[in-house]
PDB file of C-alpha atoms and ligand atoms in Angstrom:
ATOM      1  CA  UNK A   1       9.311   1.119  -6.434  1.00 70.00           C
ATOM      2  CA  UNK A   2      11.087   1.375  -2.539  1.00 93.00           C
ATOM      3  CA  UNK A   3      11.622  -1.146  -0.500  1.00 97.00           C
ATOM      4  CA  UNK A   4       9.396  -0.494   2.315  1.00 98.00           C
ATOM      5  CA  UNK A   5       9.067  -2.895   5.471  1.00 98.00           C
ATOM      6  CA  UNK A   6       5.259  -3.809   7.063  1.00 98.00           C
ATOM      7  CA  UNK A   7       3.761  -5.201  10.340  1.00 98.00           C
ATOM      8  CA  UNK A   8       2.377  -7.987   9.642  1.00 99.00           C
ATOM      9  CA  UNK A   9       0.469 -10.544  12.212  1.00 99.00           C
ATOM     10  CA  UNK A  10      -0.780 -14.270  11.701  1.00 99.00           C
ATOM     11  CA  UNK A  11      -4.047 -13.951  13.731  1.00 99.00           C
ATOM     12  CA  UNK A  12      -5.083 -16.689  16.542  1.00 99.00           C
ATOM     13  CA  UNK A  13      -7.473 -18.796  13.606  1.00 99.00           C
ATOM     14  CA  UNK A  14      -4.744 -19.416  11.549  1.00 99.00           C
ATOM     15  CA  UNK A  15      -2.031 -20.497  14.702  1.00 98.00           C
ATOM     16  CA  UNK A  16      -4.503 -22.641  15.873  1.00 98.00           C
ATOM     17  CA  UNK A  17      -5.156 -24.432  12.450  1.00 98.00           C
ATOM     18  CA  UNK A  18      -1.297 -24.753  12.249  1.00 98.00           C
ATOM     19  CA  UNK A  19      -1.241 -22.507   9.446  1.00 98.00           C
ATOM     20  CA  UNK A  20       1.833 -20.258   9.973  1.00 98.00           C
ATOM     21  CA  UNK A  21       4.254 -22.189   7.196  1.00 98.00           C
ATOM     22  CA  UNK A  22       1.345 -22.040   4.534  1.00 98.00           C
ATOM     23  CA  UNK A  23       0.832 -18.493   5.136  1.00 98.00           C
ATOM     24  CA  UNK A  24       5.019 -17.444   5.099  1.00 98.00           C
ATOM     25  CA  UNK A  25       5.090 -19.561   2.014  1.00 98.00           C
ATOM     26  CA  UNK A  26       2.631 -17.066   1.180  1.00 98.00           C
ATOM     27  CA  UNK A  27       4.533 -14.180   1.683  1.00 98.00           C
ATOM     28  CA  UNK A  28       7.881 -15.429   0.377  1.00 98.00           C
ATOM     29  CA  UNK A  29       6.156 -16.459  -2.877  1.00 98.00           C
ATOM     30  CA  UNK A  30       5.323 -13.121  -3.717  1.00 98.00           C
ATOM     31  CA  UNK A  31       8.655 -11.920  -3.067  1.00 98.00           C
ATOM     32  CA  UNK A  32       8.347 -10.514   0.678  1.00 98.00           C
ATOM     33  CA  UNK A  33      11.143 -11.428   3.029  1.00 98.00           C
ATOM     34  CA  UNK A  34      10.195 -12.031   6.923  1.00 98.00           C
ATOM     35  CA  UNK A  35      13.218 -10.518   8.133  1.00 98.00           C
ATOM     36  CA  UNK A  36      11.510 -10.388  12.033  1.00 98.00           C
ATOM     37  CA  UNK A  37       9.261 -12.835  13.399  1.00 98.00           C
ATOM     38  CA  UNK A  38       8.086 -13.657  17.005  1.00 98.00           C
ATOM     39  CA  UNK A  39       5.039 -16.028  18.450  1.00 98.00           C
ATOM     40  CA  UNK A  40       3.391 -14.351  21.382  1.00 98.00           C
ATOM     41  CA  UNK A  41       0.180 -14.582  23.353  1.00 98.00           C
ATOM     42  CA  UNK A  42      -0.789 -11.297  23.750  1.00 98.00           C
ATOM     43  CA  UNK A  43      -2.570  -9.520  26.674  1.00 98.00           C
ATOM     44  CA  UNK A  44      -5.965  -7.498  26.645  1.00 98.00           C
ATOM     45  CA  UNK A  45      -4.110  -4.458  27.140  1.00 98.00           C
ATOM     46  CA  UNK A  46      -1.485  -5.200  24.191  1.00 98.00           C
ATOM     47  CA  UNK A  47      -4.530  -6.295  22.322  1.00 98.00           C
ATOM     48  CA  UNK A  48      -6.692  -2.698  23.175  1.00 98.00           C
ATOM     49  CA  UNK A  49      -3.067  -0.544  22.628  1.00 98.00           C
ATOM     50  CA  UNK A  50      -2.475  -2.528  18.846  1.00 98.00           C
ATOM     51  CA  UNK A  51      -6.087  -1.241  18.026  1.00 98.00           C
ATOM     52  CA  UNK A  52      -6.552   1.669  19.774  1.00 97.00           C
ATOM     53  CA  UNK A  53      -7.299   3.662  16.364  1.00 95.00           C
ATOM     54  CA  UNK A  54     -10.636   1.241  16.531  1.00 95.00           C
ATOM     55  CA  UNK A  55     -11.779   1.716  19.519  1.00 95.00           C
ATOM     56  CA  UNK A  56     -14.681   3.540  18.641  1.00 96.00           C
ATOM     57  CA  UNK A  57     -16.340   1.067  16.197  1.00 96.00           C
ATOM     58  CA  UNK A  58     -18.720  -1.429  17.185  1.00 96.00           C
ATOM     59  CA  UNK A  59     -16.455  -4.381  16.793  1.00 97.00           C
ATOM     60  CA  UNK A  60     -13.426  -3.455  18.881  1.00 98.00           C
ATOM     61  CA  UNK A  61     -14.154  -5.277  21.687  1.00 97.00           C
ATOM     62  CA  UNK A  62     -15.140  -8.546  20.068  1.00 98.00           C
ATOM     63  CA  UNK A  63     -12.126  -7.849  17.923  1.00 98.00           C
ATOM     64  CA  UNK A  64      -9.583  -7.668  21.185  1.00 98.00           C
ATOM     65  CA  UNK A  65     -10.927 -10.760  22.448  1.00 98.00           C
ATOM     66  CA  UNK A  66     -10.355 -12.636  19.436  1.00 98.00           C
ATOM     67  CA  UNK A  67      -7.154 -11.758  19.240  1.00 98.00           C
ATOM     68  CA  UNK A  68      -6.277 -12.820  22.584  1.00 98.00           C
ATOM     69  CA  UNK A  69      -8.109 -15.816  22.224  1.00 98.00           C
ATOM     70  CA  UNK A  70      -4.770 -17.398  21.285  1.00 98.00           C
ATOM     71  CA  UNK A  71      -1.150 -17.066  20.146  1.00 98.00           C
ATOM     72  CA  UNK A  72      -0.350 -14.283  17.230  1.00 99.00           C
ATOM     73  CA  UNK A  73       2.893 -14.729  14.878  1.00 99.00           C
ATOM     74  CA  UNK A  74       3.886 -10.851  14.612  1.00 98.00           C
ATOM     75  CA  UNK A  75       6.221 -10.332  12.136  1.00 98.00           C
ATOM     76  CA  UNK A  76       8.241  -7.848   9.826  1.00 98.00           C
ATOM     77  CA  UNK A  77       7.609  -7.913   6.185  1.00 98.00           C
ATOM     78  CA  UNK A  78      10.411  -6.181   3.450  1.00 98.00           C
ATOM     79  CA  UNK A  79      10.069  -5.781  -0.322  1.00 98.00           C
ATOM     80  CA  UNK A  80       9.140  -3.406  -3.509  1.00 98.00           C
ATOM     81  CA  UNK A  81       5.873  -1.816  -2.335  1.00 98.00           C
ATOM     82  CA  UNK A  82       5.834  -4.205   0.717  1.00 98.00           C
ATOM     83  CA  UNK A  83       2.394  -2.269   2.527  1.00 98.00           C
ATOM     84  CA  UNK A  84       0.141  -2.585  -0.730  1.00 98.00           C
ATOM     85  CA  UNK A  85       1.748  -5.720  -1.899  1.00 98.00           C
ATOM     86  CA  UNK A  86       1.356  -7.539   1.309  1.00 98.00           C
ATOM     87  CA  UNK A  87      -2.655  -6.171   1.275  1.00 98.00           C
ATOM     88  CA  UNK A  88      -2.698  -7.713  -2.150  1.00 98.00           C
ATOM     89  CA  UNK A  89      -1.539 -11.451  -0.799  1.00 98.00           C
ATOM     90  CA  UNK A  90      -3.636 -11.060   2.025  1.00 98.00           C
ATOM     91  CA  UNK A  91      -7.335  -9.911  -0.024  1.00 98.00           C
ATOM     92  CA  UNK A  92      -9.923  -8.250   1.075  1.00 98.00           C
ATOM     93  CA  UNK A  93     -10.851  -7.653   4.706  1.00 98.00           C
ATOM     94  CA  UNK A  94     -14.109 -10.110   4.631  1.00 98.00           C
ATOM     95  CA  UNK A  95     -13.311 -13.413   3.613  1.00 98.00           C
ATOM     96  CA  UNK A  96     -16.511 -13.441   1.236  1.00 98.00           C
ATOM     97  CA  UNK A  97     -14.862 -10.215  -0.665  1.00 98.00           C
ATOM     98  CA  UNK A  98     -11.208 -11.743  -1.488  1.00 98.00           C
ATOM     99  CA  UNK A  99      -9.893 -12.548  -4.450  1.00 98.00           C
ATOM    100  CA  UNK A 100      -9.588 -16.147  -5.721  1.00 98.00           C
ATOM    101  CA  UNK A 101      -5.951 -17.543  -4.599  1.00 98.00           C
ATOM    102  CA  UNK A 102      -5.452 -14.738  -1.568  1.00 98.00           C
ATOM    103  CA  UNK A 103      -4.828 -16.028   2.348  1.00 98.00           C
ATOM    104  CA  UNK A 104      -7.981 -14.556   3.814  1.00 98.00           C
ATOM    105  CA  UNK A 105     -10.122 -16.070   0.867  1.00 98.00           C
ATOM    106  CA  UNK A 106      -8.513 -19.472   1.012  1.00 98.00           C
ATOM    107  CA  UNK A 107      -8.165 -19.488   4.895  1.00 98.00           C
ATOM    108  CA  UNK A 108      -9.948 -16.762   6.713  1.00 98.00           C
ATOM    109  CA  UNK A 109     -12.586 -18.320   9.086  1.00 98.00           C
ATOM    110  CA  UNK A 110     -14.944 -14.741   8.876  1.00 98.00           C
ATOM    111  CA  UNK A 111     -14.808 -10.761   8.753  1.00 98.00           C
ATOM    112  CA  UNK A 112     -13.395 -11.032  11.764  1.00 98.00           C
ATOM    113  CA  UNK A 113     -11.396 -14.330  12.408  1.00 98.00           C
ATOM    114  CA  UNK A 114      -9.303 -13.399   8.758  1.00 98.00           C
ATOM    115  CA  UNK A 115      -6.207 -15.053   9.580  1.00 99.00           C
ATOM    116  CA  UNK A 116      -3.723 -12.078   8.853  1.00 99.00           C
ATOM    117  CA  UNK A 117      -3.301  -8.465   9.767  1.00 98.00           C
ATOM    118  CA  UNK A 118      -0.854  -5.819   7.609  1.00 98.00           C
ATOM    119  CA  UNK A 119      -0.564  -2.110   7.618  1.00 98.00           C
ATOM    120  CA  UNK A 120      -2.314  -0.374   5.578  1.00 98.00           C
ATOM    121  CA  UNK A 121      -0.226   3.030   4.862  1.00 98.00           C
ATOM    122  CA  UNK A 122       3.718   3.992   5.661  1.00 98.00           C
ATOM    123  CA  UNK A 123       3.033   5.605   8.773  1.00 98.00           C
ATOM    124  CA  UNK A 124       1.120   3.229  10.299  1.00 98.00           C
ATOM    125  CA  UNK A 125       3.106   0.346   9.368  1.00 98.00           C
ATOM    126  CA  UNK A 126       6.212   2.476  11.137  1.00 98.00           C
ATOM    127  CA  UNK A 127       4.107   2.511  14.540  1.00 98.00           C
ATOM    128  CA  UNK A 128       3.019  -1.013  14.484  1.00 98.00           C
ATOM    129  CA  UNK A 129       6.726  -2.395  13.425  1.00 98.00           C
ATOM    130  CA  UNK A 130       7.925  -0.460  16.784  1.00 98.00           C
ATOM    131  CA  UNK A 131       4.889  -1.531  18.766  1.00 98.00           C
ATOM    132  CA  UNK A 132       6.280  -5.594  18.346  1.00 98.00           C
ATOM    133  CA  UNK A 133       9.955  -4.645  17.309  1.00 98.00           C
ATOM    134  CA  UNK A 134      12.868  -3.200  19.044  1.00 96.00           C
ATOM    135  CA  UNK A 135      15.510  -2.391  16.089  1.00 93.00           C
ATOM    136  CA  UNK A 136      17.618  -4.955  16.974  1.00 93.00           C
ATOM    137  CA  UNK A 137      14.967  -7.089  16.556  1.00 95.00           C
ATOM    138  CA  UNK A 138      14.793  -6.788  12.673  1.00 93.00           C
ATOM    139  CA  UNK A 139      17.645  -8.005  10.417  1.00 88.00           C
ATOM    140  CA  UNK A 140      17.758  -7.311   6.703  1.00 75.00           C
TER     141      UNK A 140
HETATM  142  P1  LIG B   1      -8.020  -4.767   7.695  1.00 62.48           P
HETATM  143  O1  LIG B   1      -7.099  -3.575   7.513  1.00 62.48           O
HETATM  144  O2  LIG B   1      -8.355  -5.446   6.387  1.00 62.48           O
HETATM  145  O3  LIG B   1      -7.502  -5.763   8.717  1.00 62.48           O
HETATM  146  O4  LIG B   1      -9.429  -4.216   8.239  1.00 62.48           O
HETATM  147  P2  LIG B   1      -9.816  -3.105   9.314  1.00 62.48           P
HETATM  148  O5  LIG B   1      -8.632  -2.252   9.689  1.00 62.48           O
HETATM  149  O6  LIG B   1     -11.040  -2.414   8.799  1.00 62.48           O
HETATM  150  O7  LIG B   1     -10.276  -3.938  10.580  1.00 62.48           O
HETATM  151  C1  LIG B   1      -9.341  -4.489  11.480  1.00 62.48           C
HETATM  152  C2  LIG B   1      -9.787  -5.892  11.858  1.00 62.48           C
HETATM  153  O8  LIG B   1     -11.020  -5.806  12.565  1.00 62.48           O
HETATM  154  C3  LIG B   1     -10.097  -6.812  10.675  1.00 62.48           C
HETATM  155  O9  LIG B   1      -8.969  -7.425  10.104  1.00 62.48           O
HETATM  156  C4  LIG B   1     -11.023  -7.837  11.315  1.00 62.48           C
HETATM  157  O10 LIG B   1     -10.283  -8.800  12.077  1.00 62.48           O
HETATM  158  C5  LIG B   1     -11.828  -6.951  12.279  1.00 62.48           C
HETATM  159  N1  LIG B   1     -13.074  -6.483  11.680  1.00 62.48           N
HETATM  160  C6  LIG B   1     -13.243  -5.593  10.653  1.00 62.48           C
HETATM  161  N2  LIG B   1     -14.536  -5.387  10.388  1.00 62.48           N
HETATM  162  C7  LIG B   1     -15.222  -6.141  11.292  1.00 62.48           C
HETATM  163  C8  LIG B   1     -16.607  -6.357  11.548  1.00 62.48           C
HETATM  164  O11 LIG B   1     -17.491  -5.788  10.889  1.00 62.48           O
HETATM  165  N3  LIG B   1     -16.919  -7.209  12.571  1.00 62.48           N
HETATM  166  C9  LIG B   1     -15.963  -7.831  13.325  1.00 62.48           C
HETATM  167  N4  LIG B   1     -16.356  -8.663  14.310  1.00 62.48           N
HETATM  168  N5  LIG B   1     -14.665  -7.663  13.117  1.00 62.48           N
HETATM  169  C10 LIG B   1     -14.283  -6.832  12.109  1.00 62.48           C
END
């Protein structure tokens, strides 16, 4: 097992509800350590750049504008198999899909307002780390 780091973001639903400690508590429970962490309120354009590789389906722009629609907790992730473990905490990508005791089943508001983003492969989790993250940013 390596110790891998992953991007992960606390989406507007879940900063408005005030859910950001239940969530972490989330993370650290399953033995992830948030060893970089910043709230922001991101712009369209941040918002459009983050998920460019979407930009053809259907539900990018919707998607954008949620995100947007308040402030995000981005934030690094490190731990054995951190990318499919922290994919495991959050469950599946619609709320109605995810496993019993997972974030997005026991908080997500809908497919699209799901509380939590992570990578979903090595490579991508590199880009999206460095797209919130300088290094000196991360500790750990
Ligand atoms: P993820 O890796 O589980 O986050 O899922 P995807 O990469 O497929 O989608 C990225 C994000 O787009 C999801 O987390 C949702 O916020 C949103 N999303 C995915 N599918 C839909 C959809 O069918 N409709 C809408 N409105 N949003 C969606």
């Amino acid at each position: 097992m390596a110790i891998e780091r992953t991007l992960s973001i606390i989406k507007p639903d879940a900063t408005r509800r005030n859910l950001t400690g239940q969530i972490n508590a989330r993370f650290e429970d399953a033995g992830l350590r948030i060893v970089a962490q910043k709230r922001i309120q991101l712009t369209l354009e941040q918002a459009q750049g983050f998920y460019a590789v979407h930009n053809e389906r259907a539900f990018f722009y919707d998607l954008c504008n949620f995100m947007i629609s308040g402030q995000v907790v981005a934030q690094v992730l490190e731990g054995k198999d951190a990318i499919a473990k922290n994919r495991e905490v959050m469950g599946a990508t619609n709320p109605a899909n995810a496993d019993e005791g997972t974030i997005r089943k026991d908080f997500a508001e809908s497919i699209e307002a799901n509380s939590v983003h992570g990578s979903d492969a090595l490579d991508t989790a590199a880009w999206e780390i460095s797209y919130f993250f300088s290094q000196i940013e991360i500790v750990g």
